XYZ file of C-alpha atoms in Angstrom:
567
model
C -118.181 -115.008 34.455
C -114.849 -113.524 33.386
C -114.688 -113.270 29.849
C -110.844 -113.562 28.264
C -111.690 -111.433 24.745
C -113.340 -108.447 26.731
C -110.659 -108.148 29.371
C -107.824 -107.816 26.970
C -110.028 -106.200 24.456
C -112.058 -104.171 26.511
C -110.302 -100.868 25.922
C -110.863 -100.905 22.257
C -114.054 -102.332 21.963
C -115.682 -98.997 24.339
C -113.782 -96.880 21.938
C -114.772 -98.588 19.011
C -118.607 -97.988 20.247
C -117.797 -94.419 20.734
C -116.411 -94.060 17.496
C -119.686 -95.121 15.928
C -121.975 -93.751 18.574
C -120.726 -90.098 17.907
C -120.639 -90.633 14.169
C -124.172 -91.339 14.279
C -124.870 -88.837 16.430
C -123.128 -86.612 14.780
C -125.664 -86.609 11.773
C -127.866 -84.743 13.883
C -124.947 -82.445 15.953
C -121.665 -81.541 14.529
C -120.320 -81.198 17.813
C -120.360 -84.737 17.949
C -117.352 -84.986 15.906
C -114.739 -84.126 18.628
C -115.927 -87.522 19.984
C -115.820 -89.226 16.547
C -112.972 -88.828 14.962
C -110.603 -89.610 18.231
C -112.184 -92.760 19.121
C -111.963 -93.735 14.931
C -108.362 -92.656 15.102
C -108.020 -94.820 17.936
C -110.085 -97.347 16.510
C -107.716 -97.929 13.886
C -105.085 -97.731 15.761
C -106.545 -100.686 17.795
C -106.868 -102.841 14.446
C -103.072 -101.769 13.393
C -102.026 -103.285 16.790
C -103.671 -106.559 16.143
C -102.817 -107.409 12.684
C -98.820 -106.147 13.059
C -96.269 -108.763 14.397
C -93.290 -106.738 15.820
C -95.331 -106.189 19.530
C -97.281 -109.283 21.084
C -98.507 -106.971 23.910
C -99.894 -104.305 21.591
C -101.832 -107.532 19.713
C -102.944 -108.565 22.780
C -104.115 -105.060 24.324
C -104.584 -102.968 21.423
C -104.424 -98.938 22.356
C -103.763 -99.482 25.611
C -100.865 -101.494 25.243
C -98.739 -98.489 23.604
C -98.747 -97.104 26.788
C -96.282 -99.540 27.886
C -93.970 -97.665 25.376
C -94.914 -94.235 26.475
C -94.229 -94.667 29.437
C -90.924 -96.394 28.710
C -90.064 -94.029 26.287
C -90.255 -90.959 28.760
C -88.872 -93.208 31.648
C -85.075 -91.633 31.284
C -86.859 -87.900 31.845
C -88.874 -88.943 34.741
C -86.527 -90.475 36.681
C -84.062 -87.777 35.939
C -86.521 -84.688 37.357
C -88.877 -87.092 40.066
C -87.268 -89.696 41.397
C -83.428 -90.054 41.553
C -81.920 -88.119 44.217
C -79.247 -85.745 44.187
C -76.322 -88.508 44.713
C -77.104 -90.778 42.592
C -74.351 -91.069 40.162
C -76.335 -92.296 36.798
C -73.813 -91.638 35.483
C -73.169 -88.322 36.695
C -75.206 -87.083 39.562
C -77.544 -83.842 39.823
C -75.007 -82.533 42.458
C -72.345 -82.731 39.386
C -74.133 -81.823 36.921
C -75.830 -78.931 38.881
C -72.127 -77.473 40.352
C -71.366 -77.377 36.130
C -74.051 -75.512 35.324
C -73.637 -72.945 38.291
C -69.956 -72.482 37.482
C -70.713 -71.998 34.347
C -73.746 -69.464 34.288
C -71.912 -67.406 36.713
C -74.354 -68.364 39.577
C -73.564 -68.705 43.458
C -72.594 -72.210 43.710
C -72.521 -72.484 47.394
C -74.528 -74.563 50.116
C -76.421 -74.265 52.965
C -77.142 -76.142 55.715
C -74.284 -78.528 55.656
C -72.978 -81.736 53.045
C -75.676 -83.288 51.828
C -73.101 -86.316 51.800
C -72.815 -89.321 54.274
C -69.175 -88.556 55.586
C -69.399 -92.417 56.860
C -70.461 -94.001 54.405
C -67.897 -96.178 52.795
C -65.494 -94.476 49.915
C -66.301 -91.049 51.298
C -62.765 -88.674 50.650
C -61.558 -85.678 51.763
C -58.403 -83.328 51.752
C -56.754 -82.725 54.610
C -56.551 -79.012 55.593
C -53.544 -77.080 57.155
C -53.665 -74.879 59.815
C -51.656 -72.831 58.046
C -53.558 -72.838 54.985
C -51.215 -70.794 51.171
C -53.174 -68.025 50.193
C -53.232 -68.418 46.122
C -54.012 -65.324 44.305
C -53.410 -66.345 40.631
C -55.417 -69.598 39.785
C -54.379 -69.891 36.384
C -52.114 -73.007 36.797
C -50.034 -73.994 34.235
C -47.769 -77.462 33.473
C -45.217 -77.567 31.132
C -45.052 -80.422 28.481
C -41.978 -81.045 26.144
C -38.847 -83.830 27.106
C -35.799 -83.400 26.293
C -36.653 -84.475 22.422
C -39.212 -82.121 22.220
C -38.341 -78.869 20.405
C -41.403 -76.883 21.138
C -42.559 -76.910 24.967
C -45.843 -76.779 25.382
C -47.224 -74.267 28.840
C -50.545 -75.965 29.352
C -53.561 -75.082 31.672
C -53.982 -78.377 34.330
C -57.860 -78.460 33.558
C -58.713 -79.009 29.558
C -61.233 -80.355 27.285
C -61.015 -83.986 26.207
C -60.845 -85.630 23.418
C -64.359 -85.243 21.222
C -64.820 -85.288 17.479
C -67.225 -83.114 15.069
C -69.440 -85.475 14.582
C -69.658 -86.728 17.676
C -70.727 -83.101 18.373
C -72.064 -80.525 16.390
C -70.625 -77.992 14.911
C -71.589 -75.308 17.054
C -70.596 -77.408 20.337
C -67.727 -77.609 18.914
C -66.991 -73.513 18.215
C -67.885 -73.208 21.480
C -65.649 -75.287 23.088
C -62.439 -73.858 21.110
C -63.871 -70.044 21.438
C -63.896 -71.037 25.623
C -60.544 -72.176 25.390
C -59.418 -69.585 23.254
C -60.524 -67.026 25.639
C -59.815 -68.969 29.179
C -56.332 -70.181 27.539
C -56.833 -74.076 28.135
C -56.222 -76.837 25.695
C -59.118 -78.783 23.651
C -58.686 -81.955 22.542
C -60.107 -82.888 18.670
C -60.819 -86.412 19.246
C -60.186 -88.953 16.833
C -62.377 -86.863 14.135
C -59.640 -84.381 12.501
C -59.494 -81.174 12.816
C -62.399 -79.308 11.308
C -63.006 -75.522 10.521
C -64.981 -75.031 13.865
C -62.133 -76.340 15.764
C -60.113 -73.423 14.230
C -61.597 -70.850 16.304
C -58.047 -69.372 17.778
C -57.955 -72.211 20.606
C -55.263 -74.528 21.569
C -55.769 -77.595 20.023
C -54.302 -80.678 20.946
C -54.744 -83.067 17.608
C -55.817 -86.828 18.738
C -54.848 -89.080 15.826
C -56.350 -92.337 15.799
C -55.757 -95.596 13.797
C -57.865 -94.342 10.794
C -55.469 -91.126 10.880
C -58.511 -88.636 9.773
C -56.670 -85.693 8.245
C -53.486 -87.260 7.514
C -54.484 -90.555 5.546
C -54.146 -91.968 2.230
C -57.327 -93.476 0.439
C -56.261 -96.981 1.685
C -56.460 -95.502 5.485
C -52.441 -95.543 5.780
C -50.942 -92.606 7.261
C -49.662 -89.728 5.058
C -46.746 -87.791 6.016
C -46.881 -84.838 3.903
C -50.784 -84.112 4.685
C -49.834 -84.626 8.912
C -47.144 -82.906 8.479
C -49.037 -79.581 6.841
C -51.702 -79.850 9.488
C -49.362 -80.679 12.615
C -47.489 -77.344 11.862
C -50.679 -75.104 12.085
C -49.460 -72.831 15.045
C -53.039 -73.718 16.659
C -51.930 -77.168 16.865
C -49.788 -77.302 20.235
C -49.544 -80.961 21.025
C -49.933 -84.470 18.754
C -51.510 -87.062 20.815
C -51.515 -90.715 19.659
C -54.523 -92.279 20.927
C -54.143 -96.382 21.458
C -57.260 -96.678 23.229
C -59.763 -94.818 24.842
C -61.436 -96.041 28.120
C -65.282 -95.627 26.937
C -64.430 -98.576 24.362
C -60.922 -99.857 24.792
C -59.759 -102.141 21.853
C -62.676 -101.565 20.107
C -62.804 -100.204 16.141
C -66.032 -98.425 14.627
C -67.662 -98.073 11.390
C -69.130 -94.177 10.401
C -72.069 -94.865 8.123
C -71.918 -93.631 5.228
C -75.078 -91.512 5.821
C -73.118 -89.744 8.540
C -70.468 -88.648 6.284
C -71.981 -85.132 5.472
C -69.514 -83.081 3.301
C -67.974 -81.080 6.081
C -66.983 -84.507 8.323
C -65.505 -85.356 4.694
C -63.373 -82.605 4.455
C -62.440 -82.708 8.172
C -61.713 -86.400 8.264
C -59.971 -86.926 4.164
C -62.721 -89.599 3.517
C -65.124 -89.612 0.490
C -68.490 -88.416 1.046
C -71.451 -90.844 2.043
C -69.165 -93.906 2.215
C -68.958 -96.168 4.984
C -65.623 -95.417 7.071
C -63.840 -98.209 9.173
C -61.757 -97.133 12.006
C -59.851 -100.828 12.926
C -58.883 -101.432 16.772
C -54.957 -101.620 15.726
C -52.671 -98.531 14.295
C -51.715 -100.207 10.783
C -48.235 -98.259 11.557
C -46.899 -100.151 14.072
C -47.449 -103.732 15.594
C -44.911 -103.427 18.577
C -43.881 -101.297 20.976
C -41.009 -99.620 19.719
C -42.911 -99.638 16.354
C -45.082 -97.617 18.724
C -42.313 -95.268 19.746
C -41.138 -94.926 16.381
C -44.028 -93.570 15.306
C -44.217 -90.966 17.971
C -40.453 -90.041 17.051
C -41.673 -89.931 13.637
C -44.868 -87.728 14.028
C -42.660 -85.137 16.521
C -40.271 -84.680 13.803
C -42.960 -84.397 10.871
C -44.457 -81.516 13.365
C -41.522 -79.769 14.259
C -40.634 -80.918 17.242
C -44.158 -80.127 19.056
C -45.076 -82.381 22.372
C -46.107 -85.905 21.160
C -47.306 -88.788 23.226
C -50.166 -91.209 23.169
C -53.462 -92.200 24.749
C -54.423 -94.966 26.729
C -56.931 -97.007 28.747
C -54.729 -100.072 30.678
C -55.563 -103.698 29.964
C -52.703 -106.092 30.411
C -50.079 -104.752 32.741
C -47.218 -106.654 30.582
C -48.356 -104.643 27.580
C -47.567 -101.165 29.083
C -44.781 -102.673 30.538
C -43.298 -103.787 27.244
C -43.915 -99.538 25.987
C -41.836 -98.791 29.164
C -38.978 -101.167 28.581
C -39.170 -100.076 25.122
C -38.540 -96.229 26.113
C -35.021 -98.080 28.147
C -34.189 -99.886 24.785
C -34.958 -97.310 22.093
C -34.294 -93.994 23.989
C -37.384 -92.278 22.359
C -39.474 -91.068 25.497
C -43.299 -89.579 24.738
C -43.430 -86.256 26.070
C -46.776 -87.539 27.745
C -49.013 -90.147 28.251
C -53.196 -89.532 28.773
C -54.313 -91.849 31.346
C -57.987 -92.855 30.172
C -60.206 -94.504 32.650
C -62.798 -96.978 32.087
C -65.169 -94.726 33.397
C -64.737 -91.863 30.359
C -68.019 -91.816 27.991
C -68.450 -91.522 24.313
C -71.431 -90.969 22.149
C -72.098 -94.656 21.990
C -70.238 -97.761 22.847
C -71.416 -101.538 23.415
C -72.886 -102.290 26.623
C -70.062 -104.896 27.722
C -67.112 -102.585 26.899
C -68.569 -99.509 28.527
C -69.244 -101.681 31.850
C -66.627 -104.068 31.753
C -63.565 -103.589 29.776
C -60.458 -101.560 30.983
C -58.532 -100.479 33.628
C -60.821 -97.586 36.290
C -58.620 -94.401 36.186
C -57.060 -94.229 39.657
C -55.734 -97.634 39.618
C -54.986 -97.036 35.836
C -53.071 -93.532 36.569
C -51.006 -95.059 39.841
C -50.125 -97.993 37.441
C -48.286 -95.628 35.203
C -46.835 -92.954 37.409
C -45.165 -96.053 39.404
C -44.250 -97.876 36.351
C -42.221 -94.228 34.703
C -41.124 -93.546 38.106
C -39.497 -97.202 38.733
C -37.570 -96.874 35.410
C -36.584 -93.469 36.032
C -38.298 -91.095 32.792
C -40.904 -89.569 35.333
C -39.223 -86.855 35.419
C -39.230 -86.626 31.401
C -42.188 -87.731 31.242
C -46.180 -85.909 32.007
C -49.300 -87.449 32.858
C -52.693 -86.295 31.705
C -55.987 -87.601 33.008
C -59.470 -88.335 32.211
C -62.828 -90.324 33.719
C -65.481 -88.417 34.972
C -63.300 -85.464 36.329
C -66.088 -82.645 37.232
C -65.054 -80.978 39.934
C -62.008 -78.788 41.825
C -61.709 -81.733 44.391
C -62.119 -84.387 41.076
C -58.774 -82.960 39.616
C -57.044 -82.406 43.433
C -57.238 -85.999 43.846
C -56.292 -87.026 40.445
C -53.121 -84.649 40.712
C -52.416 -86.432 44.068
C -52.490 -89.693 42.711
C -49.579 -88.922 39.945
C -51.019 -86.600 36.869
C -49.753 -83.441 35.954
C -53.138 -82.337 34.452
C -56.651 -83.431 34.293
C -58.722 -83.468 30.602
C -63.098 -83.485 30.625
C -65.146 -84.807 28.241
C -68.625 -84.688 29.770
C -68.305 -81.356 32.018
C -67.787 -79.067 29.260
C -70.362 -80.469 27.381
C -72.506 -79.829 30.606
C -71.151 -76.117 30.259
C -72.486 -75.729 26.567
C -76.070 -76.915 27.758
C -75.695 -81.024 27.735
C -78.672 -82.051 29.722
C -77.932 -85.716 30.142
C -80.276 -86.791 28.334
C -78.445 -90.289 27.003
C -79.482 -89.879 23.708
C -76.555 -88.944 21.528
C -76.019 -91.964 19.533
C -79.831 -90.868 18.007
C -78.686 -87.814 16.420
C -81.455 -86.262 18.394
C -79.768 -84.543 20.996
C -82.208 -82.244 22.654
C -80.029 -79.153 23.497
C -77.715 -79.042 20.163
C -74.899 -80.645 21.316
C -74.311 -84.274 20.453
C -76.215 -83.956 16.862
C -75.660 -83.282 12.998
C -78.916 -82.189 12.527
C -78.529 -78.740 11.635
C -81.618 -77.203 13.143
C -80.780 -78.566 16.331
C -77.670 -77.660 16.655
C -78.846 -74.280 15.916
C -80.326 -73.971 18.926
C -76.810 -73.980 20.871
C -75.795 -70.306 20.715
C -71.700 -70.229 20.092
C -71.361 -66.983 22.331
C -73.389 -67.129 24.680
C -72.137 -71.131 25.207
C -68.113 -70.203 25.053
C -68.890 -67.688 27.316
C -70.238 -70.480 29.609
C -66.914 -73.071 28.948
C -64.426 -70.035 30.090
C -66.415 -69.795 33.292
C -66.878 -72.774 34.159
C -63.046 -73.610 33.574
C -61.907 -70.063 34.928
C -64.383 -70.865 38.200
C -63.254 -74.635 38.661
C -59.738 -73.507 38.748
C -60.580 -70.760 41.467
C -62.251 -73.713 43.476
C -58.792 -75.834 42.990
C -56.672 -72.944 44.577
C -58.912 -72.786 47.212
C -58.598 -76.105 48.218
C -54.746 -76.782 47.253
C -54.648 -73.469 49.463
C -56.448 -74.874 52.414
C -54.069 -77.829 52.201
C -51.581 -75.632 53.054
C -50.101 -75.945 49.365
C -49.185 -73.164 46.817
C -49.437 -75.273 43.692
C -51.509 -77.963 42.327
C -48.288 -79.956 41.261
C -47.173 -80.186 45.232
C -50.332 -82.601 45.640
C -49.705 -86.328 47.091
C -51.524 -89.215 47.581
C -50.928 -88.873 51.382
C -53.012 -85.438 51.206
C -56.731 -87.503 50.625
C -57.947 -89.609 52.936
C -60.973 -92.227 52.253
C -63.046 -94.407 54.182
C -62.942 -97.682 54.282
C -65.795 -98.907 56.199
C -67.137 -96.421 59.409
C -64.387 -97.032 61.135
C -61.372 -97.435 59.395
C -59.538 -94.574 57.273
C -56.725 -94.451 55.054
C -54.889 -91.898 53.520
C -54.251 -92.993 49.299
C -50.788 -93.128 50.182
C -51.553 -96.032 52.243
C -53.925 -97.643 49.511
C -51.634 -96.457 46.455
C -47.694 -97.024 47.250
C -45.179 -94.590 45.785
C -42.513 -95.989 44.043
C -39.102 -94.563 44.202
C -37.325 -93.441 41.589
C -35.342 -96.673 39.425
C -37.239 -99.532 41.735
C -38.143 -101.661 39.061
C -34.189 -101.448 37.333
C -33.477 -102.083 40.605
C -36.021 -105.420 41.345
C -37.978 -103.796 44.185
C -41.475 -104.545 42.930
C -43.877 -103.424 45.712
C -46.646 -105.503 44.331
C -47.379 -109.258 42.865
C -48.484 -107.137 39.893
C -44.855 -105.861 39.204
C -43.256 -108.621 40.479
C -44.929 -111.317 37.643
C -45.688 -108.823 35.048
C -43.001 -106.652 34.641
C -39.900 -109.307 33.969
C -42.428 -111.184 31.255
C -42.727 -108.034 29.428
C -40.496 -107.475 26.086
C -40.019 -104.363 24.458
C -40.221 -106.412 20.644
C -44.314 -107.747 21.395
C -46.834 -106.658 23.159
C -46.919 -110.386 24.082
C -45.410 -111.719 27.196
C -41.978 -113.897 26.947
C -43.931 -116.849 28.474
C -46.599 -118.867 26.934
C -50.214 -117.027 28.009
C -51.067 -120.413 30.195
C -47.668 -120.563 32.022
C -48.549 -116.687 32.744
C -52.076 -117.474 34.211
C -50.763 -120.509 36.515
C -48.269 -117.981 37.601
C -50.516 -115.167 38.597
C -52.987 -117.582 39.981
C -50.601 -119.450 41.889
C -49.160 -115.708 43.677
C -51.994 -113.902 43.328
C -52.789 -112.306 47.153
C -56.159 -111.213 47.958
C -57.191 -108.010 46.413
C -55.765 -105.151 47.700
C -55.635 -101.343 46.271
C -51.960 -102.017 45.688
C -51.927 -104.557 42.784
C -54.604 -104.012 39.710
C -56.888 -107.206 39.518
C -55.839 -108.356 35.539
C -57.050 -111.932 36.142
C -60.275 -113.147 38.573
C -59.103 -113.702 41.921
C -59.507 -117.298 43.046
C -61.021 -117.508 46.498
C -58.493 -119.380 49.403
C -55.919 -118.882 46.596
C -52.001 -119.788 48.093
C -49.930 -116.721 48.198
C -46.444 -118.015 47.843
């Protein structure tokens, strides 16, 4: 006869009998105590799990239930080093991550035997080679950034480090990162955070500001001229860069505990230390879009005329329509706009937003190369780039789809020793990286780790000339969409050009739209709102009612209605 209480309880009752079975015998043998005083550790263990309330399966299996979160605790690690395989992109894959750390530990980072990829499997890309391939002998490709209202051209590497604050990462991730750029002559981005002492190791530095204006804010979180203005001018400081959104969390704000606010974040960031610190999802300095533009005009003057543009991840089309007809209206053109993808990563970020809010980047970046192009301010205009960009044939086909330079987060953290190990909203990053604890981050050595960022940036860009090279190209700026080809299904290709249209230069002043996208979008956009000149429901029946099936050249902003007319 089965018996309910023993089969639940069966585990802790045995160990409760060795508990006092080696006590007693361990009157007569002290030996007996390395039996004892386990099983009563365990014991009591047992009789915590059934008297506390938080974990019905620990009440109902005591000891043996906390396996369950053992097991589940050390799941990420196992899966990592056992069971995924070297593809699987979760959410970067041992192939990426591994082709990082090669690059930068100097090792061979070549392959035998052959791709280990499916080259018919659908999305599969490639370049297409020349058979007269360029031979490229300096690799050190540069951009430059500065319009015609800029006073102080910028001549920028076309691989740099993205946007990440101290505090996101510690401080010694962060001297790293500037020393490597410092020494491989590449840009880093400060994220939202301010610019701290580590970031003033003798890199570039471009300085993110974002709607709580850390660095150059008053104490009611309003923007300070004077205190930007003293900071912008620091001849470290090579670019301001507005950021609207950011594609881990687009239009989302944050709150920085007051706990996190250590004395050095205080000083970087111009907020009292240990108190909470809200960072709202709207710039309190502007409201429209050529309050938008003002602003930039404003914070290139304050600066001295250094290259100033903003940040963003797309949502609606209308609203960076409305920016573009506000560049026509005003006359104040950024000097460049960073193209964030959904897919770029932050420390933390809500489920829903990392998974499902924003514009991908290659539909995001062809949205606003066409859109500059078919106004005609390309040409005044650069494009930088970020989501998930690891590798030399990452930034070829981001080039070829419209940007002028590529920016990664989450490969040069790979380069200073990030393991992946998903935990840096904890505070307990494992390698020193994503952490304020001190005696972690002590663990990342600044040398030895910059040394690792300048090769793996100096290496990457060797890989890039070899492939724009093969192509038959002699710079990375000669890249087009027509260059990559993809797969479709196994047997149908395309080249991007063919999935991505090029615009020509003044299309959309000229009403050649290329795309139901354009064609509803851009004539309901105003350069006064971010809203649409149409009520929001005469918008939707609009889009529904022309709406074609989904195809690469239009950007899905509403749900597609199946059998839907396309008038």
């Amino acid at each position: 006869m089965r018996i309910p209480f023993f089969s639940r309880y069966l585990v802790f009752v045995l160990i409760a009998i060795l508990a006092v079975v080696g006590l007693i015998l361990s009157l007569f043998n002290a030996n007996w105590l390395w039996l004892a005083i386990p099983c009563i550790i365990l014991t009591g263990l047992g009789i915590y799990d059934m008297k506390q309330v938080r974990h019905s399966i620990r009440r109902n299996y005591p000891i043996i239930g906390n396996l369950r979160f053992l097991l589940e605790s050390i799941r990420p690690e196992i899966r990592q080093y056992f069971i995924e395989n070297d593809t699987e992109n979760l959410p970067f894959s041992r192939l990426q991550r591994s082709i990082v750390y090669q690059r930068a530990k100097q090792q061979i980072d070549k392959r035998p035997f052959g791709t280990i990829k499916d080259v018919y499997e659908k999305d599969y890309e490639w370049i297409n080679h020349s058979m007269h391939p360029f031979h490229i002998t300096d690799t050190d490709f540069r951009i430059t950034v500065g319009g015609p209202q800029c006073k102080q051209p910028y001549s920028m590497s076309i691989f740099n480090i993205s946007a990440m604050s101290f505090g996101a990462l510690s401080a010694n991730a962060v001297s790293a990162l500037n020393r490597g750029a410092l020494k491989g002559k590449f840009a880093h981005d400060t994220g939202e955070g301010g610019i701290s002492k580590y970031h003033l190791q003798g890199g570039d530095l471009i300085w993110n500001i974002g709607s709580s204006y850390f660095g150059c804010r008053n104490e009611d979180g309003t923007f300070n001229d004077e205190k930007f203005a003293e900071k912008a001018r620091h001849p470290n400081v090579k670019m301001i860069e507005l950021k609207v959104s950011q594609g881990a969390k687009p239009g989302h704000g944050g709150i920085l505990p007051g706990a996190k606010v250590t004395a050095e974040i205080a000083e970087a960031r111009g907020i009292p230390i240990g108190i909470d610190c809200n960072s709202p999802s709207t710039h309190p300095e502007f409201d429209t879009p050529i309050g938008m533009l003002k602003f930039i005009q404003r914070m290139r003057d304050l600066s001295g005329g250094k290259p100033t543009g903003f940040k963003i991840c797309v949502g609606h089309a209308w609203e960076f329509f409305a920016i573009a007809k506000a560049m026509l209206e005003t006359g104040i053109y950024p000097d460049f706009i960073v193209v964030d993808g959904a897919e770029g990563g932050t420390g933390a970020a809500p489920v829903e937003f990392a998974d499902h809010v924003g514009t991908p980047l290659r539909e995001a970046l062809r949205l606003v190369h066409n859109t500059l192009v078919g106004i005609g301010l390309r040409k005044y205009i650069k494009i930088g780039a970020a989501g998930k960009i690891i590798s030399a044939f990452d930034i070829a086909r981001t080039l070829s789809l419209g940007a002028d330079w590529c920016n990664a987060g989450r490969g040069f953290m790979f380069a200073v020793g990030c393991i992946q190990a998903q935990v840096c909203h904890t505070d307990k990053c494992p390698t020193g990286v994503a952490t304020q604890d001190p005696k972690r981050a002590k663990a990342l050595d600044v040398d030895n780790k910059s040394e690792r960022v300048y090769n793996y940036h100096r290496n990457t860009m060797r890989a890039v000339g070899e492939l724009v090279g093969a192509a038959g190209l002699s710079h990375p700026n000669l890249l087009k969409a027509h260059h990559i080809a993809r797969r479709i299904s196994p047997t149908e290709i395309r080249l991007l050009s063919a999935i991505y249209p090029e615009f020509q230069e003044n299309d959309l002043l000229n009403g050649i739209y290329h795309s139901r996208l354009f064609e509803v979008a851009w004539p309901v956009a105003r350069a006064d709102s971010f809203d649409p000149n149409e009520q929001m429901e005469e918008l939707m029946v609009k889009l529904n009612a022309v709406y074609r099936p989904y195809t690469a050249t239009t950007i899905p902003i509403v749900p597609e209605e199946k059998n839907a007319s396309s008038t």
